[in-house]
Amino acid sequence: MSLSETAPSLAVVGVTGAVGQEFLSSYVVEELTPESFRGVDIALFSAGGSISKEFGPVAVECGSVVVDNSSAFRMDENVPLVIPEVNPEAMAGVKLGKGGLIANPNCSTIICLMAATPLHRRAKMTKLLKGLPLSDLAKVLRMVVSTYQAASGAGAAAMEELEQQTREVLEGKQPTCKIFSQQYAFNLFSHNAPVLSNGYNEEEMKLVKETRKIWNDMNVKVTATCIRVPVMRAHAESINLQFETPLDEDTARDILRSAPGVVVIDDRNANRFPTPLEVSNKDDVAVGRIRRDVSQDENYGLDIFVCGDQIRKGAALNAVQIAEMLL
């Protein structure tokens, strides 16, 4: 169905992968060719960077708006990198029927910024309403992130390998290691992305660079350590924030409770906080362990703990929300 009909047509590239399966549950899968995009208004790509680089421009040339889940175009200055709850204005120039590219951020970046951005933005707005000059606006000066990333981030085959290894280890067998070079079940290790010359791996640098682009702030200091943990499909992240001006934990908790796409789970008495299991197959990102950073003076720092479904908000849901904004 084309744009001239009652609703826009949609193409999904990479439907056999973990994220693609979340897009669709039971549709006929066709072989991908350059002709696949004729009459298609929106194309959701989740088939890896090489496919995106090859077919993304083809789809745009056919007039499709491509929402790409790979890293192929994320740092292209001409391609908006969008989280709908965070920076929808970035895609204002993309219109149906005219073709275009929109990049879906990396899963760890999306889950992190769903929680960090409301604190960053609300603190700034509070100062603005008090009539303070822009130079006095509160904002995040520095963010330290440690991620605990699920198997789903490495694809459907990695999820299957984690299940297989778990059975093998429990049966006393040698675990099969095809996707990862070492045992994954009952273990954790540094993220399997290639390590760069600066000692960071690619996953960590994605979080650094994408945060700066999405926040439109090349000066914000971001550092990350990314770890792969034997969890099926939801990431967890420990986030430390340093603000330009104070933001107390009670205000932060209220801000997060009203943030779209965020649910607060922060019961100290019951020792109940977000878990990957609790957010699996859920749309919202859960935030808890909201507390003042005692290593910083007054209320200049906060610690929070965040969990989000990597396949949903970390990938498929975010892409679908972008597509919905085009309608």
XYZ file of C-alpha atoms in Angstrom:
327
model
C 0.000 0.000 0.000
C 1.544 3.318 -1.061
C 1.319 6.759 0.491
C -1.559 7.660 -1.802
C -3.739 4.963 -0.232
C -5.359 5.010 3.204
C -2.135 4.276 5.097
C 1.593 4.254 4.387
C 3.287 1.036 3.380
C 6.021 -0.470 5.521
C 9.018 -2.668 4.803
C 11.069 -4.537 7.414
C 14.654 -5.504 6.571
C 16.162 -8.163 8.841
C 12.931 -9.832 9.908
C 14.649 -13.137 10.720
C 16.791 -11.573 13.484
C 15.873 -10.971 17.119
C 14.809 -7.367 16.567
C 13.112 -8.151 13.264
C 11.055 -10.835 14.954
C 9.886 -8.235 17.439
C 8.740 -6.027 14.548
C 6.622 -8.792 13.049
C 5.217 -12.099 14.275
C 3.684 -13.792 11.172
C 4.175 -12.211 7.784
C 5.506 -13.588 4.520
C 9.256 -12.965 4.264
C 10.516 -12.043 0.796
C 14.059 -11.980 -0.569
C 15.605 -8.513 -0.321
C 16.338 -6.875 -3.689
C 16.641 -3.248 -4.866
C 13.077 -3.572 -6.185
C 11.777 -4.391 -2.694
C 11.326 -0.704 -1.862
C 9.129 0.360 -4.738
C 5.971 1.890 -3.296
C 7.300 1.559 0.271
C 6.940 4.640 2.469
C 8.823 3.512 5.602
C 11.533 0.838 5.745
C 12.684 -0.520 9.118
C 16.216 -1.890 8.775
C 17.688 -4.342 11.292
C 19.886 -6.619 9.207
C 23.342 -5.337 10.113
C 25.553 -2.512 8.914
C 26.612 -4.027 5.598
C 23.008 -4.531 4.454
C 22.092 -1.041 5.626
C 24.966 0.522 3.712
C 24.067 -1.420 0.570
C 20.292 -1.104 0.564
C 19.603 1.961 2.709
C 20.524 4.469 -0.011
C 18.600 2.354 -2.539
C 15.483 2.605 -0.397
C 15.913 6.364 0.024
C 16.318 6.750 -3.732
C 12.989 4.951 -4.124
C 11.379 7.540 -1.829
C 11.321 5.451 1.352
C 12.163 6.813 4.784
C 14.647 4.375 6.275
C 14.774 3.868 10.052
C 18.050 2.019 10.504
C 18.924 0.009 13.609
C 22.578 -0.587 12.683
C 25.559 1.645 13.415
C 26.070 2.394 9.707
C 24.734 5.960 9.727
C 24.570 6.941 13.391
C 27.499 9.322 13.364
C 26.765 10.769 9.916
C 26.189 14.471 10.573
C 23.448 14.508 7.939
C 21.477 11.656 9.545
C 19.375 12.344 12.656
C 19.994 10.004 15.597
C 16.668 9.834 17.403
C 15.057 8.725 20.647
C 11.460 10.016 20.349
C 11.143 10.871 24.054
C 14.520 12.641 24.023
C 15.145 14.534 20.771
C 12.173 14.272 18.380
C 13.076 17.658 16.924
C 16.117 16.101 15.268
C 13.928 14.425 12.623
C 11.794 17.485 11.866
C 13.193 17.751 8.331
C 12.298 14.167 7.340
C 8.944 13.801 5.589
C 7.083 10.843 4.115
C 7.202 10.639 0.363
C 10.530 12.448 0.059
C 12.874 9.700 1.232
C 15.376 10.005 4.033
C 17.458 8.262 6.676
C 16.934 8.200 10.439
C 19.306 6.268 12.688
C 18.194 4.270 15.717
C 20.764 4.714 18.539
C 22.588 1.810 20.105
C 20.534 -0.104 22.674
C 22.699 0.845 25.646
C 22.516 4.519 24.663
C 18.722 4.475 24.386
C 18.211 2.813 27.771
C 20.721 5.141 29.429
C 19.350 8.391 27.994
C 15.717 7.508 28.666
C 16.608 7.957 32.350
C 19.416 10.517 32.217
C 17.778 13.005 29.842
C 14.765 13.982 31.990
C 17.164 14.903 34.817
C 19.440 16.786 32.426
C 16.568 18.632 30.754
C 14.328 19.326 33.768
C 17.183 20.798 35.754
C 17.856 23.191 32.887
C 14.191 24.171 32.609
C 13.943 24.825 36.344
C 16.789 27.307 36.168
C 15.347 28.914 33.061
C 11.998 29.478 34.769
C 13.828 31.230 37.606
C 15.175 33.730 35.079
C 18.803 32.707 35.356
C 21.045 33.268 32.320
C 21.818 30.358 30.042
C 25.308 30.125 31.485
C 23.750 29.256 34.856
C 21.511 26.445 33.590
C 22.002 23.096 35.280
C 23.009 20.213 33.047
C 24.898 16.967 33.167
C 28.589 17.776 33.104
C 29.843 14.199 33.399
C 28.250 10.770 33.135
C 29.857 7.461 34.125
C 28.048 4.362 32.870
C 28.611 0.689 33.610
C 26.447 -1.623 31.524
C 25.410 -5.227 32.128
C 24.247 -6.318 28.698
C 22.042 -9.231 27.746
C 22.516 -11.899 25.084
C 19.876 -10.341 22.842
C 22.243 -7.476 22.078
C 24.354 -9.941 20.115
C 21.366 -11.331 18.218
C 19.093 -14.343 18.163
C 21.984 -16.789 17.747
C 23.609 -15.502 20.946
C 20.364 -16.018 22.855
C 20.209 -19.581 21.567
C 23.844 -20.167 22.526
C 23.223 -18.959 26.075
C 20.350 -21.435 26.428
C 22.436 -24.236 24.954
C 25.451 -23.485 27.146
C 23.296 -23.370 30.272
C 21.974 -26.860 29.553
C 25.445 -28.144 28.739
C 27.074 -26.769 31.880
C 24.302 -28.126 34.106
C 24.765 -31.523 32.475
C 28.518 -31.397 33.097
C 29.376 -30.989 29.410
C 31.841 -28.632 27.750
C 29.890 -25.546 26.619
C 29.597 -24.858 22.898
C 31.252 -21.506 22.076
C 30.435 -20.292 18.574
C 29.063 -16.769 18.948
C 31.366 -15.890 21.845
C 34.956 -17.059 22.262
C 34.439 -18.083 25.886
C 31.847 -19.597 28.190
C 28.838 -17.304 28.589
C 26.581 -19.332 30.869
C 27.246 -18.665 34.585
C 29.907 -16.134 33.591
C 30.352 -12.511 32.578
C 33.043 -10.778 30.570
C 34.013 -7.539 28.895
C 31.719 -6.751 25.969
C 32.711 -8.702 22.885
C 33.002 -5.613 20.650
C 36.495 -4.959 19.228
C 38.869 -3.070 21.526
C 40.185 0.200 20.106
C 43.620 1.785 20.445
C 42.440 3.966 23.355
C 41.534 0.857 25.386
C 37.781 1.356 25.051
C 35.774 -1.117 23.013
C 33.436 -0.058 20.223
C 30.323 -0.497 22.372
C 31.683 1.888 24.988
C 32.618 4.520 22.419
C 29.166 4.267 20.837
C 27.671 5.353 24.151
C 30.127 8.246 24.408
C 29.703 9.567 20.873
C 25.959 8.950 20.542
C 25.180 10.714 23.827
C 27.006 13.816 22.635
C 25.183 13.804 19.309
C 21.713 13.188 20.773
C 22.190 15.852 23.476
C 23.819 18.157 20.928
C 26.623 18.759 23.401
C 30.161 17.917 22.346
C 31.493 19.032 25.738
C 29.628 16.625 28.001
C 32.052 14.154 29.545
C 30.994 10.506 29.170
C 32.849 7.321 30.021
C 31.563 3.761 29.923
C 32.470 0.186 30.784
C 30.349 -2.413 28.992
C 30.007 -5.966 30.289
C 28.198 -8.944 28.784
C 26.161 -10.853 31.407
C 24.198 -14.124 31.096
C 20.756 -12.510 30.911
C 18.461 -13.216 27.978
C 17.050 -9.920 26.687
C 17.170 -6.916 29.059
C 20.132 -4.643 29.760
C 20.972 -3.105 33.142
C 23.054 0.029 33.626
C 24.591 1.778 36.606
C 24.759 5.515 35.892
C 26.577 8.214 37.845
C 25.668 11.817 36.976
C 27.478 15.021 37.862
C 25.431 18.221 37.473
C 26.465 21.819 36.950
C 24.110 22.927 39.739
C 22.552 20.830 42.537
C 19.685 18.394 41.960
C 18.469 16.529 45.051
C 17.312 12.907 44.965
C 13.678 13.632 45.865
C 13.315 16.081 42.999
C 15.042 13.630 40.690
C 12.622 10.883 41.726
C 9.633 13.129 40.977
C 11.097 14.073 37.586
C 11.566 10.443 36.632
C 8.065 9.461 37.759
C 6.611 11.930 35.253
C 9.014 11.100 32.403
C 7.435 9.374 29.377
C 8.496 5.773 28.881
C 9.994 5.546 32.370
C 8.736 3.708 35.457
C 10.308 4.198 38.883
C 10.953 1.099 41.014
C 12.697 2.446 44.092
C 11.523 0.840 47.339
C 14.347 1.003 49.860
C 12.371 -0.578 52.696
C 11.586 -3.677 50.652
C 14.974 -3.591 48.883
C 13.089 -3.691 45.577
C 14.668 -2.100 42.543
C 14.703 -2.709 38.766
C 15.747 -6.119 37.458
C 16.267 -7.322 33.875
C 13.670 -10.050 34.377
C 11.028 -7.563 35.465
C 11.407 -5.375 32.364
C 11.721 -8.204 29.839
C 9.005 -7.993 27.185
C 8.015 -4.565 28.566
C 8.095 -1.202 26.799
C 9.079 1.054 29.701
C 12.576 1.602 31.053
C 12.732 1.070 34.834
C 14.790 3.317 37.117
C 15.724 2.838 40.763
C 18.539 3.106 43.349
C 18.077 6.888 43.076
C 20.486 8.397 45.589
C 22.889 11.237 46.183
C 26.469 10.569 45.203
C 28.245 10.938 48.549
C 31.613 11.398 46.819
C 30.455 14.808 45.577
C 29.638 17.895 47.612
C 25.993 18.680 48.354
C 23.606 17.560 45.594
C 25.879 17.872 42.599
C 25.837 14.143 41.874
C 23.325 11.303 41.606
C 23.545 7.547 41.180
C 20.757 5.635 39.433
C 20.235 2.064 38.228
C 18.344 1.446 34.999
C 16.932 -1.665 33.286
C 15.325 -1.884 29.864
C 14.345 -4.521 27.331
C 17.086 -4.452 24.700
C 14.901 -5.792 21.914
C 11.924 -3.532 22.611
C 12.874 -0.005 23.697
C 16.527 -0.719 22.964
C 15.734 -1.414 19.307
C 12.362 -2.387 17.807
C 10.037 -0.169 19.851
C 12.234 2.881 19.376
C 12.227 2.330 15.605
C 8.445 1.870 15.528
C 7.964 5.045 17.570
C 10.095 6.926 15.053
C 7.941 5.528 12.240
C 4.789 6.600 14.086
C 6.121 10.140 14.347
C 6.359 10.265 10.564
C 2.633 9.637 10.132
